[in-house]
PDB file of N, CA and C in Angstrom:
ATOM      1  N   UNK A   1      16.617  61.885  58.870  1.00  0.00           N
ATOM      2  CA  UNK A   1      16.885  63.039  59.685  1.00  0.00           C
ATOM      3  C   UNK A   1      16.251  62.816  61.051  1.00  0.00           C
ATOM      4  N   UNK A   2      17.006  63.119  62.073  1.00  0.00           N
ATOM      5  CA  UNK A   2      16.533  62.935  63.444  1.00  0.00           C
ATOM      6  C   UNK A   2      16.156  64.301  64.000  1.00  0.00           C
ATOM      7  N   UNK A   3      14.976  64.384  64.571  1.00  0.00           N
ATOM      8  CA  UNK A   3      14.519  65.635  65.172  1.00  0.00           C
ATOM      9  C   UNK A   3      14.620  65.519  66.685  1.00  0.00           C
ATOM     10  N   UNK A   4      15.144  66.520  67.302  1.00  0.00           N
ATOM     11  CA  UNK A   4      15.240  66.556  68.757  1.00  0.00           C
ATOM     12  C   UNK A   4      14.191  67.521  69.292  1.00  0.00           C
ATOM     13  N   UNK A   5      13.376  67.012  70.157  1.00  0.00           N
ATOM     14  CA  UNK A   5      12.378  67.847  70.800  1.00  0.00           C
ATOM     15  C   UNK A   5      12.662  67.779  72.284  1.00  0.00           C
ATOM     16  N   UNK A   6      12.814  68.892  72.890  1.00  0.00           N
ATOM     17  CA  UNK A   6      13.140  68.901  74.312  1.00  0.00           C
ATOM     18  C   UNK A   6      12.684  70.181  74.965  1.00  0.00           C
ATOM     19  N   UNK A   7      12.892  70.226  76.229  1.00  0.00           N
ATOM     20  CA  UNK A   7      12.531  71.415  76.998  1.00  0.00           C
ATOM     21  C   UNK A   7      13.706  72.377  77.014  1.00  0.00           C
ATOM     22  N   UNK A   8      13.409  73.603  76.799  1.00  0.00           N
ATOM     23  CA  UNK A   8      14.424  74.635  76.933  1.00  0.00           C
ATOM     24  C   UNK A   8      13.979  75.589  78.021  1.00  0.00           C
ATOM     25  N   UNK A   9      14.897  75.912  78.892  1.00  0.00           N
ATOM     26  CA  UNK A   9      14.602  76.877  79.941  1.00  0.00           C
ATOM     27  C   UNK A   9      14.817  78.272  79.410  1.00  0.00           C
ATOM     28  N   UNK A  10      13.910  79.162  79.776  1.00  0.00           N
ATOM     29  CA  UNK A  10      14.090  80.550  79.400  1.00  0.00           C
ATOM     30  C   UNK A  10      15.132  81.182  80.302  1.00  0.00           C
ATOM     31  N   UNK A  11      15.944  82.018  79.731  1.00  0.00           N
ATOM     32  CA  UNK A  11      16.951  82.727  80.520  1.00  0.00           C
ATOM     33  C   UNK A  11      16.257  83.700  81.463  1.00  0.00           C
ATOM     34  N   UNK A  12      16.741  83.749  82.683  1.00  0.00           N
ATOM     35  CA  UNK A  12      16.208  84.681  83.662  1.00  0.00           C
ATOM     36  C   UNK A  12      17.065  85.932  83.611  1.00  0.00           C
ATOM     37  N   UNK A  13      16.435  87.043  83.321  1.00  0.00           N
ATOM     38  CA  UNK A  13      17.154  88.318  83.289  1.00  0.00           C
ATOM     39  C   UNK A  13      16.835  89.051  84.583  1.00  0.00           C
ATOM     40  N   UNK A  14      17.866  89.311  85.328  1.00  0.00           N
ATOM     41  CA  UNK A  14      17.726  89.973  86.622  1.00  0.00           C
ATOM     42  C   UNK A  14      17.709  91.481  86.414  1.00  0.00           C
ATOM     43  N   UNK A  15      16.642  92.124  86.812  1.00  0.00           N
ATOM     44  CA  UNK A  15      16.549  93.584  86.705  1.00  0.00           C
ATOM     45  C   UNK A  15      16.434  94.235  88.081  1.00  0.00           C
ATOM     46  N   UNK A  16      16.545  93.428  89.131  1.00  0.00           N
ATOM     47  CA  UNK A  16      16.403  93.928  90.501  1.00  0.00           C
ATOM     48  C   UNK A  16      17.783  94.211  91.079  1.00  0.00           C
ATOM     49  N   UNK A  17      17.962  95.428  91.585  1.00  0.00           N
ATOM     50  CA  UNK A  17      19.233  95.822  92.201  1.00  0.00           C
ATOM     51  C   UNK A  17      19.349  95.210  93.596  1.00  0.00           C
ATOM     52  N   UNK A  18      20.586  94.967  94.049  1.00  0.00           N
ATOM     53  CA  UNK A  18      20.772  94.498  95.430  1.00  0.00           C
ATOM     54  C   UNK A  18      20.253  95.525  96.435  1.00  0.00           C
ATOM     55  N   UNK A  19      19.898  95.049  97.605  1.00  0.00           N
ATOM     56  CA  UNK A  19      19.456  95.917  98.695  1.00  0.00           C
ATOM     57  C   UNK A  19      20.602  96.057  99.684  1.00  0.00           C
ATOM     58  N   UNK A  20      20.867  97.277 100.126  1.00  0.00           N
ATOM     59  CA  UNK A  20      21.918  97.560 101.104  1.00  0.00           C
ATOM     60  C   UNK A  20      21.291  98.262 102.294  1.00  0.00           C
ATOM     61  N   UNK A  21      21.525  97.731 103.477  1.00  0.00           N
ATOM     62  CA  UNK A  21      21.077  98.366 104.718  1.00  0.00           C
ATOM     63  C   UNK A  21      22.313  98.657 105.562  1.00  0.00           C
ATOM     64  N   UNK A  22      22.658  99.945 105.739  1.00  0.00           N
ATOM     65  CA  UNK A  22      23.775 100.310 106.612  1.00  0.00           C
ATOM     66  C   UNK A  22      23.203 100.497 108.014  1.00  0.00           C
ATOM     67  N   UNK A  23      23.569  99.590 108.918  1.00  0.00           N
ATOM     68  CA  UNK A  23      23.077  99.638 110.287  1.00  0.00           C
ATOM     69  C   UNK A  23      24.007 100.425 111.200  1.00  0.00           C
ATOM     70  N   UNK A  24      25.295 100.419 110.906  1.00  0.00           N
ATOM     71  CA  UNK A  24      26.282 101.178 111.677  1.00  0.00           C
ATOM     72  C   UNK A  24      27.445 101.487 110.757  1.00  0.00           C
ATOM     73  N   UNK A  25      27.980 102.667 110.858  1.00  0.00           N
ATOM     74  CA  UNK A  25      27.614 103.733 111.777  1.00  0.00           C
ATOM     75  C   UNK A  25      26.296 104.374 111.343  1.00  0.00           C
ATOM     76  N   UNK A  26      25.663 105.053 112.260  1.00  0.00           N
ATOM     77  CA  UNK A  26      24.427 105.753 111.941  1.00  0.00           C
ATOM     78  C   UNK A  26      24.768 107.103 111.319  1.00  0.00           C
ATOM     79  N   UNK A  27      23.850 107.635 110.554  1.00  0.00           N
ATOM     80  CA  UNK A  27      24.063 108.923 109.889  1.00  0.00           C
ATOM     81  C   UNK A  27      24.377 110.003 110.920  1.00  0.00           C
ATOM     82  N   UNK A  28      25.443 110.761 110.666  1.00  0.00           N
ATOM     83  CA  UNK A  28      25.830 111.845 111.555  1.00  0.00           C
ATOM     84  C   UNK A  28      26.618 111.407 112.776  1.00  0.00           C
ATOM     85  N   UNK A  29      27.019 110.146 112.836  1.00  0.00           N
ATOM     86  CA  UNK A  29      27.787 109.652 113.979  1.00  0.00           C
ATOM     87  C   UNK A  29      29.057 110.483 114.153  1.00  0.00           C
ATOM     88  N   UNK A  30      29.415 110.744 115.401  1.00  0.00           N
ATOM     89  CA  UNK A  30      30.648 111.470 115.719  1.00  0.00           C
ATOM     90  C   UNK A  30      31.604 110.460 116.346  1.00  0.00           C
ATOM     91  N   UNK A  31      32.761 110.283 115.687  1.00  0.00           N
ATOM     92  CA  UNK A  31      33.757 109.309 116.125  1.00  0.00           C
ATOM     93  C   UNK A  31      35.081 110.016 116.355  1.00  0.00           C
ATOM     94  N   UNK A  32      35.982 109.371 117.050  1.00  0.00           N
ATOM     95  CA  UNK A  32      37.287 109.965 117.345  1.00  0.00           C
ATOM     96  C   UNK A  32      38.382 109.312 116.513  1.00  0.00           C
ATOM     97  N   UNK A  33      39.278 110.155 115.983  1.00  0.00           N
ATOM     98  CA  UNK A  33      40.448 109.653 115.273  1.00  0.00           C
ATOM     99  C   UNK A  33      41.231 108.775 116.244  1.00  0.00           C
ATOM    100  N   UNK A  34      41.684 107.620 115.785  1.00  0.00           N
ATOM    101  CA  UNK A  34      42.422 106.694 116.628  1.00  0.00           C
ATOM    102  C   UNK A  34      41.536 105.648 117.278  1.00  0.00           C
ATOM    103  N   UNK A  35      40.230 105.849 117.226  1.00  0.00           N
ATOM    104  CA  UNK A  35      39.273 104.889 117.777  1.00  0.00           C
ATOM    105  C   UNK A  35      38.923 103.882 116.679  1.00  0.00           C
ATOM    106  N   UNK A  36      37.873 103.117 116.871  1.00  0.00           N
ATOM    107  CA  UNK A  36      37.389 102.202 115.843  1.00  0.00           C
ATOM    108  C   UNK A  36      35.959 102.591 115.474  1.00  0.00           C
ATOM    109  N   UNK A  37      35.615 102.342 114.232  1.00  0.00           N
ATOM    110  CA  UNK A  37      34.267 102.608 113.747  1.00  0.00           C
ATOM    111  C   UNK A  37      33.562 101.267 113.542  1.00  0.00           C
ATOM    112  N   UNK A  38      32.437 101.045 114.217  1.00  0.00           N
ATOM    113  CA  UNK A  38      31.688  99.826 113.938  1.00  0.00           C
ATOM    114  C   UNK A  38      31.062  99.933 112.548  1.00  0.00           C
ATOM    115  N   UNK A  39      31.189  98.870 111.773  1.00  0.00           N
ATOM    116  CA  UNK A  39      30.588  98.821 110.438  1.00  0.00           C
ATOM    117  C   UNK A  39      29.688  97.598 110.393  1.00  0.00           C
ATOM    118  N   UNK A  40      28.402  97.840 110.195  1.00  0.00           N
ATOM    119  CA  UNK A  40      27.419  96.765 110.087  1.00  0.00           C
ATOM    120  C   UNK A  40      26.569  97.036 108.858  1.00  0.00           C
ATOM    121  N   UNK A  41      26.645  96.125 107.902  1.00  0.00           N
ATOM    122  CA  UNK A  41      25.906  96.279 106.653  1.00  0.00           C
ATOM    123  C   UNK A  41      25.247  94.946 106.317  1.00  0.00           C
ATOM    124  N   UNK A  42      23.972  95.008 105.947  1.00  0.00           N
ATOM    125  CA  UNK A  42      23.245  93.826 105.484  1.00  0.00           C
ATOM    126  C   UNK A  42      22.973  93.986 103.990  1.00  0.00           C
ATOM    127  N   UNK A  43      23.311  92.941 103.234  1.00  0.00           N
ATOM    128  CA  UNK A  43      23.076  92.912 101.797  1.00  0.00           C
ATOM    129  C   UNK A  43      22.061  91.819 101.495  1.00  0.00           C
ATOM    130  N   UNK A  44      21.209  92.056 100.510  1.00  0.00           N
ATOM    131  CA  UNK A  44      20.349  90.993  99.995  1.00  0.00           C
ATOM    132  C   UNK A  44      20.144  91.227  98.505  1.00  0.00           C
ATOM    133  N   UNK A  45      19.879  90.147  97.783  1.00  0.00           N
ATOM    134  CA  UNK A  45      19.718  90.221  96.335  1.00  0.00           C
ATOM    135  C   UNK A  45      18.812  89.071  95.917  1.00  0.00           C
ATOM    136  N   UNK A  46      17.906  89.309  94.999  1.00  0.00           N
ATOM    137  CA  UNK A  46      16.930  88.292  94.630  1.00  0.00           C
ATOM    138  C   UNK A  46      17.547  87.061  93.976  1.00  0.00           C
ATOM    139  N   UNK A  47      18.596  87.225  93.151  1.00  0.00           N
ATOM    140  CA  UNK A  47      19.206  86.071  92.490  1.00  0.00           C
ATOM    141  C   UNK A  47      20.649  85.821  92.909  1.00  0.00           C
ATOM    142  N   UNK A  48      21.254  86.750  93.606  1.00  0.00           N
ATOM    143  CA  UNK A  48      22.605  86.519  94.100  1.00  0.00           C
ATOM    144  C   UNK A  48      23.526  87.704  93.938  1.00  0.00           C
ATOM    145  N   UNK A  49      24.176  88.071  95.023  1.00  0.00           N
ATOM    146  CA  UNK A  49      25.178  89.130  95.007  1.00  0.00           C
ATOM    147  C   UNK A  49      26.398  88.670  94.234  1.00  0.00           C
ATOM    148  N   UNK A  50      27.140  89.631  93.706  1.00  0.00           N
ATOM    149  CA  UNK A  50      28.387  89.321  93.015  1.00  0.00           C
ATOM    150  C   UNK A  50      29.577  89.938  93.746  1.00  0.00           C
ATOM    151  N   UNK A  51      29.537  91.256  93.969  1.00  0.00           N
ATOM    152  CA  UNK A  51      30.618  91.917  94.687  1.00  0.00           C
ATOM    153  C   UNK A  51      30.063  93.067  95.527  1.00  0.00           C
ATOM    154  N   UNK A  52      30.865  93.447  96.522  1.00  0.00           N
ATOM    155  CA  UNK A  52      30.553  94.681  97.244  1.00  0.00           C
ATOM    156  C   UNK A  52      31.855  95.347  97.653  1.00  0.00           C
ATOM    157  N   UNK A  53      31.774  96.656  97.824  1.00  0.00           N
ATOM    158  CA  UNK A  53      32.886  97.473  98.288  1.00  0.00           C
ATOM    159  C   UNK A  53      32.366  98.412  99.362  1.00  0.00           C
ATOM    160  N   UNK A  54      33.158  98.600 100.408  1.00  0.00           N
ATOM    161  CA  UNK A  54      32.854  99.574 101.453  1.00  0.00           C
ATOM    162  C   UNK A  54      34.061 100.501 101.549  1.00  0.00           C
ATOM    163  N   UNK A  55      33.818 101.797 101.353  1.00  0.00           N
ATOM    164  CA  UNK A  55      34.865 102.806 101.369  1.00  0.00           C
ATOM    165  C   UNK A  55      34.551 103.864 102.412  1.00  0.00           C
ATOM    166  N   UNK A  56      35.581 104.415 103.015  1.00  0.00           N
ATOM    167  CA  UNK A  56      35.463 105.609 103.838  1.00  0.00           C
ATOM    168  C   UNK A  56      36.136 106.716 103.036  1.00  0.00           C
ATOM    169  N   UNK A  57      35.351 107.724 102.606  1.00  0.00           N
ATOM    170  CA  UNK A  57      35.851 108.737 101.680  1.00  0.00           C
ATOM    171  C   UNK A  57      35.928 110.086 102.392  1.00  0.00           C
ATOM    172  N   UNK A  58      37.123 110.682 102.361  1.00  0.00           N
ATOM    173  CA  UNK A  58      37.367 111.978 102.998  1.00  0.00           C
ATOM    174  C   UNK A  58      36.752 113.104 102.170  1.00  0.00           C
ATOM    175  N   UNK A  59      36.688 114.280 102.764  1.00  0.00           N
ATOM    176  CA  UNK A  59      36.121 115.453 102.090  1.00  0.00           C
ATOM    177  C   UNK A  59      36.845 115.791 100.792  1.00  0.00           C
ATOM    178  N   UNK A  60      38.150 115.485 100.719  1.00  0.00           N
ATOM    179  CA  UNK A  60      38.915 115.774  99.511  1.00  0.00           C
ATOM    180  C   UNK A  60      38.774 114.680  98.450  1.00  0.00           C
ATOM    181  N   UNK A  61      37.938 113.677  98.732  1.00  0.00           N
ATOM    182  CA  UNK A  61      37.701 112.604  97.773  1.00  0.00           C
ATOM    183  C   UNK A  61      38.626 111.415  97.919  1.00  0.00           C
ATOM    184  N   UNK A  62      39.563 111.458  98.866  1.00  0.00           N
ATOM    185  CA  UNK A  62      40.504 110.357  99.059  1.00  0.00           C
ATOM    186  C   UNK A  62      39.785 109.176  99.732  1.00  0.00           C
ATOM    187  N   UNK A  63      39.708 108.025  99.033  1.00  0.00           N
ATOM    188  CA  UNK A  63      39.030 106.867  99.614  1.00  0.00           C
ATOM    189  C   UNK A  63      39.985 105.974 100.408  1.00  0.00           C
ATOM    190  N   UNK A  64      39.443 105.355 101.453  1.00  0.00           N
ATOM    191  CA  UNK A  64      40.146 104.336 102.224  1.00  0.00           C
ATOM    192  C   UNK A  64      39.277 103.084 102.174  1.00  0.00           C
ATOM    193  N   UNK A  65      39.845 101.982 101.694  1.00  0.00           N
ATOM    194  CA  UNK A  65      39.070 100.741 101.580  1.00  0.00           C
ATOM    195  C   UNK A  65      38.828 100.144 102.954  1.00  0.00           C
ATOM    196  N   UNK A  66      37.576  99.891 103.271  1.00  0.00           N
ATOM    197  CA  UNK A  66      37.190  99.267 104.535  1.00  0.00           C
ATOM    198  C   UNK A  66      37.042  97.759 104.343  1.00  0.00           C
ATOM    199  N   UNK A  67      36.373  97.346 103.267  1.00  0.00           N
ATOM    200  CA  UNK A  67      36.098  95.923 103.028  1.00  0.00           C
ATOM    201  C   UNK A  67      35.657  95.747 101.582  1.00  0.00           C
ATOM    202  N   UNK A  68      36.026  94.640 100.977  1.00  0.00           N
ATOM    203  CA  UNK A  68      35.516  94.262  99.663  1.00  0.00           C
ATOM    204  C   UNK A  68      35.429  92.748  99.617  1.00  0.00           C
ATOM    205  N   UNK A  69      34.520  92.269  98.804  1.00  0.00           N
ATOM    206  CA  UNK A  69      34.397  90.821  98.684  1.00  0.00           C
ATOM    207  C   UNK A  69      33.694  90.455  97.388  1.00  0.00           C
ATOM    208  N   UNK A  70      34.136  89.367  96.804  1.00  0.00           N
ATOM    209  CA  UNK A  70      33.491  88.738  95.652  1.00  0.00           C
ATOM    210  C   UNK A  70      32.798  87.512  96.215  1.00  0.00           C
ATOM    211  N   UNK A  71      31.501  87.408  96.013  1.00  0.00           N
ATOM    212  CA  UNK A  71      30.768  86.317  96.627  1.00  0.00           C
ATOM    213  C   UNK A  71      29.589  85.899  95.765  1.00  0.00           C
ATOM    214  N   UNK A  72      28.966  84.821  96.136  1.00  0.00           N
ATOM    215  CA  UNK A  72      27.776  84.292  95.485  1.00  0.00           C
ATOM    216  C   UNK A  72      26.801  83.927  96.589  1.00  0.00           C
ATOM    217  N   UNK A  73      25.924  84.860  96.940  1.00  0.00           N
ATOM    218  CA  UNK A  73      24.996  84.638  98.046  1.00  0.00           C
ATOM    219  C   UNK A  73      23.769  85.507  97.856  1.00  0.00           C
ATOM    220  N   UNK A  74      22.659  85.040  98.394  1.00  0.00           N
ATOM    221  CA  UNK A  74      21.435  85.845  98.359  1.00  0.00           C
ATOM    222  C   UNK A  74      21.452  86.895  99.460  1.00  0.00           C
ATOM    223  N   UNK A  75      22.091  86.539 100.579  1.00  0.00           N
ATOM    224  CA  UNK A  75      22.196  87.455 101.729  1.00  0.00           C
ATOM    225  C   UNK A  75      23.622  87.400 102.263  1.00  0.00           C
ATOM    226  N   UNK A  76      24.050  88.551 102.796  1.00  0.00           N
ATOM    227  CA  UNK A  76      25.385  88.607 103.390  1.00  0.00           C
ATOM    228  C   UNK A  76      25.385  89.708 104.448  1.00  0.00           C
ATOM    229  N   UNK A  77      26.080  89.446 105.539  1.00  0.00           N
ATOM    230  CA  UNK A  77      26.213  90.438 106.613  1.00  0.00           C
ATOM    231  C   UNK A  77      27.683  90.767 106.805  1.00  0.00           C
ATOM    232  N   UNK A  78      27.956  92.041 107.005  1.00  0.00           N
ATOM    233  CA  UNK A  78      29.298  92.488 107.367  1.00  0.00           C
ATOM    234  C   UNK A  78      29.204  93.058 108.773  1.00  0.00           C
ATOM    235  N   UNK A  79      30.029  92.553 109.666  1.00  0.00           N
ATOM    236  CA  UNK A  79      30.115  93.039 111.042  1.00  0.00           C
ATOM    237  C   UNK A  79      31.598  93.144 111.370  1.00  0.00           C
ATOM    238  N   UNK A  80      32.107  94.380 111.459  1.00  0.00           N
ATOM    239  CA  UNK A  80      33.530  94.554 111.749  1.00  0.00           C
ATOM    240  C   UNK A  80      33.752  95.871 112.458  1.00  0.00           C
ATOM    241  N   UNK A  81      34.951  96.044 112.977  1.00  0.00           N
ATOM    242  CA  UNK A  81      35.383  97.308 113.564  1.00  0.00           C
ATOM    243  C   UNK A  81      36.559  97.802 112.739  1.00  0.00           C
ATOM    244  N   UNK A  82      36.402  98.995 112.167  1.00  0.00           N
ATOM    245  CA  UNK A  82      37.422  99.563 111.301  1.00  0.00           C
ATOM    246  C   UNK A  82      38.237 100.592 112.074  1.00  0.00           C
ATOM    247  N   UNK A  83      39.564 100.398 112.180  1.00  0.00           N
ATOM    248  CA  UNK A  83      40.395 101.349 112.922  1.00  0.00           C
ATOM    249  C   UNK A  83      40.498 102.682 112.189  1.00  0.00           C
ATOM    250  N   UNK A  84      40.356 103.760 112.932  1.00  0.00           N
ATOM    251  CA  UNK A  84      40.395 105.111 112.370  1.00  0.00           C
ATOM    252  C   UNK A  84      41.757 105.767 112.569  1.00  0.00           C
ATOM    253  N   UNK A  85      42.801 104.969 112.583  1.00  0.00           N
ATOM    254  CA  UNK A  85      44.170 105.468 112.746  1.00  0.00           C
ATOM    255  C   UNK A  85      44.640 106.157 111.467  1.00  0.00           C
ATOM    256  N   UNK A  86      45.386 107.223 111.627  1.00  0.00           N
ATOM    257  CA  UNK A  86      45.993 107.897 110.486  1.00  0.00           C
ATOM    258  C   UNK A  86      45.044 108.758 109.676  1.00  0.00           C
ATOM    259  N   UNK A  87      43.827 108.927 110.114  1.00  0.00           N
ATOM    260  CA  UNK A  87      42.863 109.768 109.401  1.00  0.00           C
ATOM    261  C   UNK A  87      42.809 111.155 110.035  1.00  0.00           C
ATOM    262  N   UNK A  88      42.495 112.133 109.236  1.00  0.00           N
ATOM    263  CA  UNK A  88      42.380 113.510 109.712  1.00  0.00           C
ATOM    264  C   UNK A  88      40.949 113.767 110.197  1.00  0.00           C
ATOM    265  N   UNK A  89      40.788 114.658 111.172  1.00  0.00           N
ATOM    266  CA  UNK A  89      39.429 115.042 111.571  1.00  0.00           C
ATOM    267  C   UNK A  89      38.679 115.647 110.377  1.00  0.00           C
ATOM    268  N   UNK A  90      37.374 115.464 110.360  1.00  0.00           N
ATOM    269  CA  UNK A  90      36.556 116.021 109.289  1.00  0.00           C
ATOM    270  C   UNK A  90      35.333 115.154 109.038  1.00  0.00           C
ATOM    271  N   UNK A  91      34.625 115.482 107.982  1.00  0.00           N
ATOM    272  CA  UNK A  91      33.427 114.736 107.589  1.00  0.00           C
ATOM    273  C   UNK A  91      33.813 113.703 106.533  1.00  0.00           C
ATOM    274  N   UNK A  92      33.354 112.498 106.711  1.00  0.00           N
ATOM    275  CA  UNK A  92      33.633 111.394 105.805  1.00  0.00           C
ATOM    276  C   UNK A  92      32.325 110.776 105.344  1.00  0.00           C
ATOM    277  N   UNK A  93      32.353 110.147 104.174  1.00  0.00           N
ATOM    278  CA  UNK A  93      31.231 109.361 103.693  1.00  0.00           C
ATOM    279  C   UNK A  93      31.603 107.891 103.774  1.00  0.00           C
ATOM    280  N   UNK A  94      30.763 107.093 104.408  1.00  0.00           N
ATOM    281  CA  UNK A  94      30.900 105.650 104.315  1.00  0.00           C
ATOM    282  C   UNK A  94      30.082 105.267 103.088  1.00  0.00           C
ATOM    283  N   UNK A  95      30.763 104.855 102.025  1.00  0.00           N
ATOM    284  CA  UNK A  95      30.115 104.520 100.759  1.00  0.00           C
ATOM    285  C   UNK A  95      30.104 103.008 100.591  1.00  0.00           C
ATOM    286  N   UNK A  96      28.927 102.459 100.326  1.00  0.00           N
ATOM    287  CA  UNK A  96      28.767 101.027 100.121  1.00  0.00           C
ATOM    288  C   UNK A  96      28.168 100.806  98.744  1.00  0.00           C
ATOM    289  N   UNK A  97      28.805  99.949  97.956  1.00  0.00           N
ATOM    290  CA  UNK A  97      28.338  99.621  96.614  1.00  0.00           C
ATOM    291  C   UNK A  97      28.245  98.106  96.504  1.00  0.00           C
ATOM    292  N   UNK A  98      27.149  97.629  95.909  1.00  0.00           N
ATOM    293  CA  UNK A  98      26.986  96.193  95.684  1.00  0.00           C
ATOM    294  C   UNK A  98      26.423  95.975  94.289  1.00  0.00           C
ATOM    295  N   UNK A  99      26.832  94.872  93.654  1.00  0.00           N
ATOM    296  CA  UNK A  99      26.244  94.529  92.366  1.00  0.00           C
ATOM    297  C   UNK A  99      25.919  93.044  92.313  1.00  0.00           C
ATOM    298  N   UNK A 100      25.081  92.706  91.336  1.00  0.00           N
ATOM    299  CA  UNK A 100      24.729  91.304  91.143  1.00  0.00           C
ATOM    300  C   UNK A 100      25.376  90.820  89.851  1.00  0.00           C
ATOM    301  N   UNK A 101      25.066  89.606  89.443  1.00  0.00           N
ATOM    302  CA  UNK A 101      25.701  89.010  88.270  1.00  0.00           C
ATOM    303  C   UNK A 101      25.236  89.607  86.942  1.00  0.00           C
ATOM    304  N   UNK A 102      24.174  90.412  86.975  1.00  0.00           N
ATOM    305  CA  UNK A 102      23.703  91.087  85.769  1.00  0.00           C
ATOM    306  C   UNK A 102      24.034  92.576  85.790  1.00  0.00           C
ATOM    307  N   UNK A 103      25.023  92.955  86.585  1.00  0.00           N
ATOM    308  CA  UNK A 103      25.536  94.315  86.690  1.00  0.00           C
ATOM    309  C   UNK A 103      24.511  95.335  87.195  1.00  0.00           C
ATOM    310  N   UNK A 104      23.505  94.895  87.924  1.00  0.00           N
ATOM    311  CA  UNK A 104      22.617  95.824  88.621  1.00  0.00           C
ATOM    312  C   UNK A 104      23.376  96.296  89.852  1.00  0.00           C
ATOM    313  N   UNK A 105      23.489  97.611  90.023  1.00  0.00           N
ATOM    314  CA  UNK A 105      24.320  98.171  91.086  1.00  0.00           C
ATOM    315  C   UNK A 105      23.501  99.078  91.996  1.00  0.00           C
ATOM    316  N   UNK A 106      23.803  98.984  93.295  1.00  0.00           N
ATOM    317  CA  UNK A 106      23.183  99.848  94.298  1.00  0.00           C
ATOM    318  C   UNK A 106      24.283 100.530  95.090  1.00  0.00           C
ATOM    319  N   UNK A 107      24.049 101.800  95.441  1.00  0.00           N
ATOM    320  CA  UNK A 107      24.966 102.568  96.274  1.00  0.00           C
ATOM    321  C   UNK A 107      24.210 103.069  97.499  1.00  0.00           C
ATOM    322  N   UNK A 108      24.896 103.078  98.628  1.00  0.00           N
ATOM    323  CA  UNK A 108      24.335 103.645  99.858  1.00  0.00           C
ATOM    324  C   UNK A 108      25.446 104.442 100.529  1.00  0.00           C
ATOM    325  N   UNK A 109      25.054 105.552 101.179  1.00  0.00           N
ATOM    326  CA  UNK A 109      26.037 106.452 101.797  1.00  0.00           C
ATOM    327  C   UNK A 109      25.528 106.895 103.165  1.00  0.00           C
ATOM    328  N   UNK A 110      26.468 106.962 104.116  1.00  0.00           N
ATOM    329  CA  UNK A 110      26.202 107.522 105.444  1.00  0.00           C
ATOM    330  C   UNK A 110      27.333 108.490 105.760  1.00  0.00           C
ATOM    331  N   UNK A 111      26.986 109.692 106.221  1.00  0.00           N
ATOM    332  CA  UNK A 111      27.996 110.672 106.636  1.00  0.00           C
ATOM    333  C   UNK A 111      28.391 110.436 108.085  1.00  0.00           C
ATOM    334  N   UNK A 112      29.706 110.482 108.347  1.00  0.00           N
ATOM    335  CA  UNK A 112      30.216 110.385 109.713  1.00  0.00           C
ATOM    336  C   UNK A 112      31.220 111.522 109.929  1.00  0.00           C
ATOM    337  N   UNK A 113      31.392 111.896 111.184  1.00  0.00           N
ATOM    338  CA  UNK A 113      32.301 112.996 111.512  1.00  0.00           C
ATOM    339  C   UNK A 113      33.399 112.470 112.443  1.00  0.00           C
ATOM    340  N   UNK A 114      34.650 112.747 112.072  1.00  0.00           N
ATOM    341  CA  UNK A 114      35.789 112.384 112.911  1.00  0.00           C
ATOM    342  C   UNK A 114      36.296 113.627 113.613  1.00  0.00           C
ATOM    343  N   UNK A 115      36.568 113.480 114.909  1.00  0.00           N
ATOM    344  CA  UNK A 115      37.110 114.603 115.673  1.00  0.00           C
ATOM    345  C   UNK A 115      38.405 114.205 116.341  1.00  0.00           C
TER     346      UNK A 115
END
């Protein structure tokens, strides 16, 4: 009988949620319908991001997708201008969700006003 003795690595269980920093728009920003909204978000994760979604959600709950991505990175930056065409005036939530490979999820929200 042959015995195998070797090194086994312990599985790393990730319990840390991704970090989301919404840099723009700022909370309470007032924007105009038909203009563009600057969107700047910084993501970081200790072992690696998996996916993120950025939504602009109207008062009635109707979401508009701003950006989504499936990625494998410790850090990621989003810098874009989102056109506000076809939207009604009112208060909107910019909702950002990110998760890692162990399904740890973080949500961040900023309120913006369209006139």
